[in-house]
Short mmCIF file of C-alpha atoms in Angstrom, two decimals:
data_model
loop_
_atom_site.label_atom_id
_atom_site.label_comp_id
_atom_site.label_asym_id
_atom_site.label_seq_id
_atom_site.Cartn_x
_atom_site.Cartn_y
_atom_site.Cartn_z
CA MET A 1 41.02 -64.32 107.52
CA THR A 2 38.16 -62.01 106.70
CA GLN A 3 40.65 -59.36 105.66
CA LEU A 4 42.44 -61.87 103.41
CA LYS A 5 39.15 -62.88 101.79
CA ASP A 6 38.25 -59.25 101.18
CA HIS A 7 41.69 -58.66 99.77
CA ASN A 8 41.31 -61.58 97.34
CA LEU A 9 37.89 -60.37 96.34
CA PHE A 10 39.28 -56.94 95.72
CA LEU A 11 42.05 -58.36 93.51
CA ARG A 12 39.63 -60.51 91.51
CA ARG A 13 37.31 -57.65 90.78
CA THR A 14 39.93 -55.20 89.57
CA ASP A 15 42.31 -57.48 87.66
CA ARG A 16 40.05 -57.85 84.66
CA GLU A 17 41.73 -57.77 81.24
CA ALA A 18 38.99 -55.71 79.64
CA PRO A 19 35.69 -54.30 80.86
CA GLY A 20 32.36 -55.66 79.62
CA LYS A 21 30.92 -59.12 79.14
CA HIS A 22 32.37 -61.71 76.83
CA MET A 23 30.63 -63.84 74.25
CA ARG A 24 30.24 -67.47 75.27
CA PRO A 25 30.17 -70.50 72.98
CA LEU A 26 26.56 -71.02 74.09
CA LEU A 27 25.60 -67.80 72.30
CA LEU A 28 26.87 -69.18 69.01
CA LEU A 29 24.98 -72.40 69.62
CA LEU A 30 21.77 -70.47 70.32
CA VAL A 31 22.24 -68.41 67.15
CA PHE A 32 22.72 -71.65 65.24
CA VAL A 33 19.54 -73.19 66.75
CA ALA A 34 17.49 -70.05 66.06
CA SER A 35 18.73 -69.95 62.45
CA GLY A 36 17.83 -73.62 62.03
CA LEU A 37 14.33 -73.04 63.38
CA LEU A 38 13.90 -70.06 61.08
CA LEU A 39 14.96 -72.14 58.10
CA LEU A 40 12.53 -74.93 59.05
CA SER A 41 9.75 -72.34 59.37
CA ARG A 42 10.64 -70.98 55.91
CA LEU A 43 10.39 -74.47 54.48
CA ASP A 44 6.96 -74.65 56.15
CA HIS A 45 7.79 -77.85 57.96
CA SER A 46 4.61 -79.35 59.44
CA MET A 47 6.40 -80.17 62.70
CA VAL A 48 7.23 -76.48 63.26
CA SER A 49 3.65 -75.27 62.83
CA ASP A 50 2.37 -78.12 65.01
CA VAL A 51 4.85 -77.39 67.81
CA ARG A 52 4.15 -73.66 67.55
CA TRP A 53 0.40 -74.11 67.86
CA ARG A 54 0.73 -76.57 70.75
CA ALA A 55 3.09 -74.25 72.62
CA SER A 56 0.76 -71.35 71.94
CA THR A 57 -2.12 -73.35 73.42
CA TRP A 58 -0.12 -74.09 76.57
CA LEU A 59 0.70 -70.41 76.92
CA SER A 60 -2.93 -69.28 76.50
CA PRO A 61 -3.63 -69.24 80.30
CA VAL A 62 -0.64 -66.88 80.67
CA LEU A 63 -2.11 -64.62 78.00
CA ARG A 64 -5.50 -64.65 79.71
CA GLY A 65 -3.83 -63.70 82.99
CA ALA A 66 -1.79 -60.96 81.33
CA LEU A 67 -4.95 -59.46 79.83
CA ILE A 68 -6.34 -58.67 83.31
CA PRO A 69 -3.84 -55.89 84.15
CA ALA A 70 -3.65 -54.87 80.47
CA GLU A 71 -7.41 -54.34 80.13
CA PRO A 72 -7.53 -50.91 81.90
CA VAL A 73 -4.70 -49.66 79.65
CA ARG A 74 -6.56 -50.89 76.55
CA GLU A 75 -9.72 -49.21 77.82
CA ILE A 76 -7.90 -45.88 78.25
CA GLY A 77 -6.47 -46.19 74.73
CA ARG A 78 -9.90 -46.98 73.33
CA SER A 79 -11.53 -44.02 75.06
CA ILE A 80 -8.76 -41.63 73.90
CA SER A 81 -9.10 -42.76 70.27
CA ALA A 82 -12.90 -42.56 70.59
CA GLN A 83 -12.64 -38.98 71.89
CA VAL A 84 -10.34 -38.04 69.00
CA ASP A 85 -12.71 -39.50 66.41
CA LEU A 86 -15.88 -38.33 68.15
CA SER A 87 -16.67 -35.18 66.13
CA HIS A 88 -16.05 -36.88 62.77
CA GLU A 89 -17.98 -39.93 63.88
CA LEU A 90 -20.94 -37.82 65.01
CA GLU A 91 -21.17 -36.06 61.65
CA ARG A 92 -20.86 -39.35 59.77
CA LEU A 93 -23.57 -40.97 61.90
CA ARG A 94 -25.90 -38.01 61.43
CA GLN A 95 -25.62 -38.27 57.63
CA GLU A 96 -25.95 -42.06 57.73
CA ASN A 97 -29.02 -41.77 59.95
CA GLN A 98 -30.73 -39.48 57.45
CA LYS A 99 -30.11 -41.98 54.66
CA LEU A 100 -31.23 -44.91 56.80
CA GLU A 101 -34.48 -43.20 57.76
CA SER A 102 -35.53 -43.10 54.11
CA TRP A 103 -34.30 -46.67 53.57
CA LYS A 104 -36.17 -47.96 56.62
CA TRP A 105 -39.57 -47.19 55.13
CA ARG A 106 -38.54 -48.71 51.77
CA ALA A 107 -37.12 -51.81 53.50
CA GLN A 108 -40.35 -52.40 55.40
CA GLN A 109 -42.34 -52.22 52.16
CA LEU A 110 -39.95 -54.61 50.40
CA GLU A 111 -39.93 -56.98 53.37
CA SER A 112 -43.68 -57.40 53.28
CA LYS A 113 -43.59 -57.88 49.49
CA VAL A 114 -40.86 -60.53 49.74
CA ALA A 115 -42.78 -62.35 52.48
CA ASP A 116 -45.88 -62.44 50.28
CA LEU A 117 -43.92 -63.67 47.26
CA GLU A 118 -42.11 -66.33 49.31
CA ALA A 119 -45.41 -67.62 50.60
CA LEU A 120 -46.76 -67.78 47.05
CA ALA A 121 -43.67 -69.55 45.71
CA LYS A 122 -43.38 -71.89 48.73
CA THR A 123 -39.72 -70.89 49.16
CA VAL A 124 -37.58 -72.95 51.53
CA PRO A 125 -36.77 -70.69 54.52
CA GLU A 126 -33.15 -69.57 54.91
CA GLN A 127 -30.96 -71.63 57.21
CA LYS A 128 -30.31 -69.83 60.49
CA ILE A 129 -26.72 -69.91 61.66
CA ASP A 130 -25.78 -70.25 65.32
CA PHE A 131 -22.91 -68.19 66.63
CA LEU A 132 -20.69 -67.78 69.64
CA THR A 133 -19.10 -64.54 70.82
CA SER A 134 -15.58 -64.74 72.15
CA ARG A 135 -12.81 -62.47 73.45
CA VAL A 136 -9.59 -61.78 71.55
CA ILE A 137 -6.70 -62.73 73.85
CA ALA A 138 -3.68 -62.34 71.56
CA ASP A 139 -2.93 -60.31 68.47
CA SER A 140 -0.34 -61.81 66.13
CA SER A 141 -0.52 -59.09 63.52
CA GLY A 142 3.00 -58.40 62.36
CA VAL A 143 5.20 -58.60 59.35
CA PHE A 144 4.72 -62.35 58.88
CA VAL A 145 1.13 -63.11 59.75
CA ARG A 146 -2.19 -61.40 60.46
CA SER A 147 -4.12 -63.47 62.96
CA VAL A 148 -5.68 -63.27 66.41
CA THR A 149 -6.24 -65.86 69.11
CA ILE A 150 -9.69 -66.13 70.72
CA ASP A 151 -10.59 -67.84 73.98
CA ALA A 152 -13.07 -70.36 72.58
CA GLY A 153 -12.07 -73.72 71.19
CA ARG A 154 -13.11 -77.31 70.65
CA LYS A 155 -14.88 -77.46 74.02
CA ARG A 156 -17.27 -74.78 72.69
CA ASN A 157 -17.79 -76.70 69.42
CA VAL A 158 -15.62 -74.34 67.39
CA LYS A 159 -14.23 -76.05 64.28
CA GLU A 160 -11.68 -75.23 61.62
CA GLY A 161 -13.07 -73.22 58.72
CA TYR A 162 -15.84 -71.46 60.66
CA PRO A 163 -16.28 -67.81 59.58
CA VAL A 164 -15.60 -65.12 62.17
CA ILE A 165 -17.41 -61.76 62.14
CA ASN A 166 -17.88 -58.70 64.30
CA GLY A 167 -20.51 -55.94 64.23
CA ASP A 168 -18.98 -54.41 61.09
CA GLY A 169 -18.64 -57.52 58.94
CA LEU A 170 -16.42 -60.48 58.16
CA VAL A 171 -13.14 -60.64 60.06
CA GLY A 172 -11.65 -63.96 58.92
CA ARG A 173 -11.96 -67.68 59.56
CA ILE A 174 -10.82 -70.26 62.10
CA VAL A 175 -7.65 -72.06 61.02
CA ASP A 176 -6.44 -73.77 64.21
CA VAL A 177 -8.51 -75.14 67.07
CA ALA A 178 -7.33 -76.30 70.50
CA PRO A 179 -9.60 -77.35 73.38
CA ALA A 180 -9.82 -73.85 74.87
CA VAL A 181 -8.51 -71.46 72.20
CA SER A 182 -8.65 -70.97 68.42
CA ARG A 183 -6.67 -69.01 65.89
CA VAL A 184 -8.45 -66.71 63.45
CA LEU A 185 -6.73 -66.00 60.14
CA LEU A 186 -7.68 -62.40 59.33
CA ALA A 187 -8.93 -61.35 55.90
CA THR A 188 -5.76 -59.26 55.47
CA ASP A 189 -3.37 -62.21 55.92
CA LEU A 190 -1.14 -63.26 53.04
CA ASN A 191 -2.80 -66.70 52.95
CA SER A 192 -6.41 -65.51 53.13
CA ARG A 193 -8.61 -66.06 50.05
CA ILE A 194 -12.34 -65.22 50.19
CA PRO A 195 -14.79 -65.64 47.27
CA VAL A 196 -16.72 -62.37 46.95
CA ARG A 197 -19.35 -60.61 44.87
CA ILE A 198 -18.80 -56.97 44.04
CA GLY A 199 -21.29 -54.15 43.51
CA PRO A 200 -24.86 -54.11 42.22
CA ASN A 201 -23.92 -56.36 39.27
CA ALA A 202 -22.71 -59.09 41.67
CA VAL A 203 -19.37 -59.48 39.85
CA ARG A 204 -17.52 -62.53 41.15
CA GLY A 205 -13.95 -62.31 42.38
CA ILE A 206 -11.54 -63.34 45.12
CA LEU A 207 -10.44 -61.16 48.02
CA ALA A 208 -6.76 -61.92 48.51
CA GLY A 209 -4.87 -60.71 51.59
CA ASP A 210 -1.31 -59.48 51.21
CA ASN A 211 -0.51 -58.48 54.83
CA SER A 212 -1.51 -54.89 54.08
CA ALA A 213 -4.53 -53.12 55.59
CA ARG A 214 -6.42 -53.26 52.27
CA PRO A 215 -6.59 -56.70 50.61
CA ARG A 216 -6.59 -57.05 46.80
CA LEU A 217 -9.40 -58.15 44.50
CA ILE A 218 -8.18 -60.80 42.07
CA TYR A 219 -9.70 -63.12 39.44
CA ILE A 220 -12.20 -60.47 38.36
CA PRO A 221 -13.64 -61.29 34.92
CA GLU A 222 -12.38 -59.23 31.93
CA GLY A 223 -14.48 -56.11 31.39
CA ALA A 224 -16.35 -56.48 34.67
CA ASN A 225 -18.30 -53.39 35.64
CA ILE A 226 -17.01 -52.38 39.06
CA ALA A 227 -16.33 -48.94 40.50
CA ASN A 228 -14.86 -47.34 43.58
CA GLY A 229 -17.34 -47.40 46.44
CA ASP A 230 -19.04 -50.64 45.32
CA ASP A 231 -20.00 -52.89 48.21
CA VAL A 232 -18.11 -56.16 48.58
CA ALA A 233 -19.66 -59.18 50.31
CA THR A 234 -19.02 -62.92 50.41
CA SER A 235 -20.43 -64.80 47.42
CA GLY A 236 -20.84 -68.15 49.15
CA VAL A 237 -19.00 -69.90 46.30
CA GLY A 238 -17.00 -72.87 47.54
CA GLY A 239 -19.10 -73.22 50.68
CA VAL A 240 -16.48 -71.88 53.10
CA PHE A 241 -18.40 -68.69 53.89
CA PRO A 242 -22.17 -68.11 53.84
CA GLU A 243 -23.40 -65.72 51.17
CA GLY A 244 -23.86 -62.03 51.92
CA LEU A 245 -21.42 -61.34 54.76
CA ARG A 246 -20.34 -57.72 54.46
CA LEU A 247 -16.66 -57.04 53.87
CA GLY A 248 -16.22 -53.44 52.72
CA THR A 249 -16.06 -51.22 49.67
CA VAL A 250 -13.88 -51.09 46.54
CA VAL A 251 -11.07 -48.52 46.62
CA GLY A 252 -7.88 -47.80 44.71
CA GLY A 253 -8.92 -47.73 41.05
CA LEU A 254 -9.54 -50.47 38.56
CA SER A 255 -5.89 -51.21 37.76
CA ASP A 256 -5.29 -52.49 41.29
CA PRO A 257 -8.69 -52.79 42.98
CA ARG A 258 -8.55 -53.19 46.73
CA VAL A 259 -11.10 -53.35 49.51
CA ALA A 260 -11.37 -50.97 52.45
CA LEU A 261 -12.67 -53.35 55.09
CA ARG A 262 -15.53 -52.22 57.29
CA ALA A 263 -14.23 -54.14 60.30
CA ASP A 264 -11.27 -52.53 62.06
CA LEU A 265 -9.01 -55.57 62.30
CA ASP A 266 -6.46 -53.70 64.40
CA ARG A 267 -8.89 -53.10 67.25
CA LEU A 268 -10.67 -56.40 67.72
CA SER A 269 -11.86 -57.03 71.26
CA TYR A 270 -14.79 -59.42 70.76
CA VAL A 271 -15.68 -61.46 67.69
CA SER A 272 -18.43 -63.93 66.82
CA VAL A 273 -17.80 -67.38 65.38
CA LEU A 274 -20.52 -68.54 62.96
CA PHE A 275 -21.25 -72.26 63.20
CA PHE A 276 -21.45 -72.53 59.45
CA ALA A 277 -20.78 -75.98 58.01
CA ASP A 278 -19.90 -76.37 54.32
CA PRO A 279 -23.29 -77.17 52.71
CA PHE A 280 -21.62 -78.71 49.61
CA ARG A 281 -19.43 -81.20 51.47
CA GLY A 282 -21.86 -84.09 51.25
CA VAL A 283 -23.13 -83.12 47.81
CA THR A 284 -19.70 -83.08 46.16
CA GLY A 285 -18.79 -86.49 47.54
CA ASP A 286 -22.09 -87.91 46.36
CA LEU A 287 -21.56 -86.55 42.83
CA SER A 288 -18.09 -88.01 42.53
CA GLN A 289 -19.35 -91.41 43.70
CA ARG A 290 -22.13 -91.32 41.16
CA LYS A 291 -19.70 -90.49 38.39
CA VAL A 292 -17.53 -93.44 39.29
CA SER A 293 -20.43 -95.83 39.42
CA GLY A 294 -21.74 -94.48 36.10
CA GLU A 295 -25.04 -93.14 37.43
CA ALA A 296 -24.31 -89.57 36.39
CA HIS A 297 -22.12 -88.21 33.61
CA ASN A 298 -22.73 -84.51 34.04
CA ALA A 299 -20.80 -83.83 37.25
CA ILE A 300 -19.95 -80.12 37.50
CA PRO A 301 -16.25 -79.29 37.74
CA PRO A 302 -15.20 -77.02 40.64
CA VAL A 303 -15.69 -73.32 39.92
CA TYR A 304 -12.32 -72.28 41.34
CA PRO A 305 -9.08 -74.24 41.24
CA ARG A 306 -7.43 -75.09 44.52
CA LEU A 307 -5.72 -71.94 45.70
CA ARG A 308 -2.14 -71.69 46.76
CA ALA A 309 -0.55 -69.20 49.14
CA ALA A 310 0.71 -66.13 47.33
CA PRO A 311 4.52 -65.92 47.11
CA MET B 1 14.26 -59.85 98.08
CA LYS B 2 17.61 -61.07 96.83
CA TRP B 3 15.76 -63.50 94.58
CA VAL B 4 13.60 -60.70 93.17
CA ARG B 5 16.67 -58.60 92.51
CA ALA B 6 18.46 -61.46 90.77
CA SER B 7 15.52 -62.31 88.55
CA LEU B 8 14.47 -58.72 87.75
CA PRO B 9 16.38 -58.53 84.41
CA VAL B 10 14.98 -61.89 83.20
CA LEU B 11 11.48 -61.01 84.46
CA SER B 12 11.46 -57.60 82.76
CA VAL B 13 12.51 -59.08 79.39
CA ALA B 14 9.92 -61.88 79.72
CA LEU B 15 7.13 -59.46 80.67
CA LEU B 16 7.92 -57.06 77.84
CA SER B 17 7.97 -60.00 75.40
CA LEU B 18 4.60 -61.18 76.72
CA ALA B 19 3.16 -57.66 76.43
CA ALA B 20 4.20 -57.58 72.78
CA ALA B 21 1.70 -60.35 72.01
CA LEU B 22 -1.30 -58.74 73.74
CA PRO B 23 -4.01 -57.00 71.71
CA TRP B 24 -3.38 -53.32 72.48
CA GLY B 25 -5.51 -52.02 69.60
CA LEU B 26 -2.54 -50.69 67.63
CA ALA B 27 -2.49 -50.67 63.82
CA ALA B 28 -0.65 -53.69 62.40
CA GLU B 29 2.22 -51.55 61.06
CA ASP B 30 2.63 -49.78 64.41
CA ARG B 31 2.67 -53.05 66.34
CA PHE B 32 6.31 -53.59 65.35
CA VAL B 33 7.25 -51.18 68.16
CA LEU B 34 6.07 -53.64 70.82
CA PRO B 35 8.56 -56.49 70.13
CA LEU B 36 11.35 -53.88 70.09
CA LEU B 37 10.70 -52.92 73.73
CA PRO B 38 12.49 -56.05 75.10
CA VAL B 39 15.51 -54.90 73.04
CA ILE B 40 15.76 -51.84 75.32
CA ALA B 41 15.70 -54.06 78.41
CA ILE B 42 18.24 -56.51 76.94
CA TYR B 43 20.58 -53.63 76.09
CA HIS B 44 20.17 -52.02 79.51
CA TRP B 45 20.77 -55.18 81.55
CA THR B 46 23.67 -56.40 79.42
CA LEU B 47 25.50 -53.13 80.04
CA ASP B 48 25.03 -53.49 83.79
CA PRO B 49 27.82 -55.77 85.10
CA ASP B 50 25.78 -56.69 88.21
CA ALA B 51 22.63 -57.75 86.34
CA TRP B 52 22.06 -61.42 85.57
CA LEU B 53 20.61 -61.86 82.10
CA PRO B 54 21.91 -65.08 80.50
CA ASP B 55 21.85 -65.54 76.72
CA TRP B 56 19.59 -68.59 76.98
CA ALA B 57 16.93 -66.50 78.75
CA ILE B 58 17.06 -63.99 75.88
CA PHE B 59 16.73 -66.83 73.38
CA LEU B 60 13.72 -68.25 75.25
CA ALA B 61 12.03 -64.82 75.45
CA GLY B 62 12.40 -64.45 71.68
CA LEU B 63 11.14 -67.95 71.08
CA MET B 64 8.12 -67.31 73.34
CA LEU B 65 7.27 -64.23 71.28
CA ASP B 66 7.60 -66.24 68.07
CA VAL B 67 5.17 -68.81 69.45
CA LEU B 68 2.66 -66.25 70.72
CA THR B 69 2.67 -64.21 67.51
CA GLN B 70 2.47 -67.35 65.32
CA GLY B 71 5.42 -66.03 63.34
CA PRO B 72 8.36 -68.09 62.08
CA LEU B 73 10.18 -69.77 64.96
CA GLY B 74 13.60 -68.29 65.65
CA TYR B 75 12.98 -64.82 64.17
CA TRP B 76 12.64 -62.81 67.39
CA ALA B 77 15.09 -65.15 69.13
CA LEU B 78 17.72 -64.15 66.54
CA VAL B 79 16.83 -60.46 66.76
CA TYR B 80 17.11 -60.48 70.57
CA LEU B 81 20.42 -62.35 70.44
CA CYS B 82 21.61 -59.69 68.00
CA ALA B 83 20.60 -57.01 70.56
CA TYR B 84 22.57 -58.94 73.19
CA ALA B 85 25.64 -59.13 70.94
CA VAL B 86 25.43 -55.39 70.12
CA ALA B 87 25.14 -54.56 73.85
CA MET B 88 28.16 -56.74 74.64
CA LEU B 89 30.21 -54.96 72.00
CA VAL B 90 29.15 -51.59 73.43
CA SER B 91 29.95 -52.73 76.99
CA ARG B 92 33.62 -53.15 76.05
CA ARG B 93 33.93 -49.43 75.40
CA PRO B 94 31.19 -47.82 77.50
CA ALA B 95 30.45 -44.14 76.83
CA ALA B 96 31.51 -41.82 79.62
CA SER B 97 28.95 -39.02 79.18
CA ALA B 98 25.17 -39.20 79.36
CA LEU B 99 24.92 -37.91 75.80
CA GLY B 100 27.30 -40.63 74.62
CA ARG B 101 25.22 -43.31 76.38
CA MET B 102 22.05 -41.99 74.74
CA ALA B 103 23.74 -41.97 71.34
CA THR B 104 24.98 -45.58 71.71
CA LEU B 105 21.51 -46.67 72.85
CA ALA B 106 19.95 -45.03 69.77
CA PHE B 107 22.62 -46.62 67.57
CA ALA B 108 21.93 -50.06 69.11
CA ILE B 109 18.17 -49.77 68.47
CA VAL B 110 18.75 -48.68 64.86
CA ALA B 111 21.24 -51.53 64.32
CA VAL B 112 18.89 -54.16 65.78
CA THR B 113 15.88 -52.82 63.80
CA GLY B 114 18.00 -52.87 60.65
CA PHE B 115 18.93 -56.47 61.38
CA ALA B 116 15.23 -57.34 61.91
CA TRP B 117 14.35 -55.77 58.54
CA LEU B 118 17.19 -57.61 56.80
CA LEU B 119 16.19 -60.92 58.38
CA ALA B 120 12.51 -60.48 57.40
CA SER B 121 13.58 -59.55 53.84
CA LEU B 122 15.76 -62.66 53.68
CA TYR B 123 12.86 -64.74 54.96
CA PHE B 124 10.55 -63.52 52.19
CA LEU B 125 13.42 -63.35 49.64
CA GLN B 126 12.40 -59.79 48.72
CA LEU B 127 13.22 -56.34 50.06
CA LEU B 128 10.41 -55.34 52.39
CA ARG B 129 9.29 -51.74 52.90
CA TRP B 130 11.79 -50.12 55.27
CA GLN B 131 9.54 -47.21 56.32
CA PRO B 132 7.55 -49.09 59.01
CA TYR B 133 10.84 -50.34 60.48
CA ALA B 134 12.37 -46.84 60.48
CA TRP B 135 9.27 -45.43 62.13
CA SER B 136 9.29 -48.20 64.75
CA ALA B 137 13.00 -47.58 65.47
CA LEU B 138 12.29 -43.88 65.99
CA VAL B 139 9.37 -44.53 68.36
CA THR B 140 11.43 -47.15 70.23
CA ILE B 141 14.30 -44.67 70.71
CA ILE B 142 11.86 -42.15 72.20
CA LEU B 143 10.34 -44.84 74.44
CA ALA B 144 13.83 -46.01 75.44
CA PHE B 145 14.54 -42.66 77.07
CA ALA B 146 11.54 -43.28 79.35
CA LEU B 147 11.96 -47.02 79.88
CA THR B 148 15.68 -46.99 80.68
CA PRO B 149 15.37 -44.66 83.73
CA PHE B 150 12.38 -46.71 84.90
CA LEU B 151 14.44 -49.91 84.73
CA GLY B 152 17.28 -48.14 86.55
CA ILE B 153 15.00 -46.93 89.35
CA THR B 154 13.44 -50.40 89.75
CA TRP B 155 16.91 -51.95 89.85
CA SER B 156 18.17 -49.47 92.49
CA GLY B 157 15.06 -50.16 94.58
CA ALA B 158 15.58 -53.91 94.39
CA LYS B 159 19.29 -53.44 95.14
CA SER B 160 18.73 -51.37 98.27
CA ALA B 161 16.06 -53.82 99.49
CA ALA B 162 18.48 -56.73 99.02
CA ARG B 163 21.27 -54.82 100.76
CA GLY B 164 19.01 -54.20 103.74
CA MET B 165 18.40 -57.92 104.15
CA ARG B 166 22.11 -58.69 104.05
CA LEU B 167 22.76 -56.20 106.85
CA THR B 168 20.09 -57.82 109.00
CA ARG B 169 21.68 -61.20 108.49
CA GLY B 170 25.14 -59.89 109.34
CA SER B 171 23.94 -58.40 112.61
CA GLN B 172 22.54 -61.70 113.86
#
């Protein structure tokens, strides 16, 4: 009996018509489903983005777990790249330190002057912004989107729209919040638009991401005086970002001005979320109500039109 | 051990897909190499007649990567299913020599990367830059020559462990 079974088995294994695996109808069905999902994503169906974010939230504990064995590998990579850049970095820091030493003395003088003037003018003190530092647990930077997931969410009072920075400057802003995780849209993303001021003349413009490493500067006024190397910082217009967050410097010529960001968005490990609420939210609503009721007729129109995602 | 052996192909594809979403500190343009690593595993296991890697598991791995990278749903699922289809076509006429196997593996990676570029271009309705894709395909081919033997060694180890258990059972 055993011999017969073995014999049958032998016959079954060798009497194949052709070697290799064969395509099943299920494969065609799966291709059809994947194509349908891709089409829905292209149409930007709200259900797709909602399902994607929910699923991503459920998978966040898996990502956190996967980071534990991955952390030593990341650390080795970081130390290798640090060793490679060490000599250049040392020289750069030495030169920067010399400059900063002269600026330090000047800054101290100016600081005391400003304090005296503020006391004289009875200036309202600047609002201090709370922040929270969080770990990056997933990097979604690819051909379609430039974003990272951080392990702080609604439970830690993180809200949509909050700016995100690291030691070098602005990184992006929160666009999705779940109880334990949040998604940060990076400044380089196709859908990122940041109101900025450029250079010593404080020229206004918009920093527009295009999924490249260096985002573009758009809506710069005609004849604006900007040059390569000018500092770019947030202007605070629109109330999404506080004024004065560093972004980078102008590069690439005046025909297509771009910004070399100070923050290395490819190597984000920890970022800080600024608890910055839009200071104009209440004011704008109040103005519109007044206009309707006829109390005020000089309501200011918005400075920038509502922005759309670039094609 | 039999269970580990049976699930090794699915596990390896799932783990490589998960690793593609982790922040490794790579530049955004170089990150495209990471989602191509499961392609190597899919190709390798599909060519092995004893390995169990169903098409639905490949679809789910791609979908998981789409979710984790916040990209359009179905993109990586389609690319991985394309890798599966290419591997199935190759498995009908397997190369006899080692050089032939290496050449077909390189061809499969180039074909799948080309498909990924075409799909992304169709998604944006404009021809995207092909250079990052070509560079990623080249790096993936180099990595494939290291990953494929590793997968083979792991598979042989799991196989021999499973065989040992079957002998023990037979002797009882």
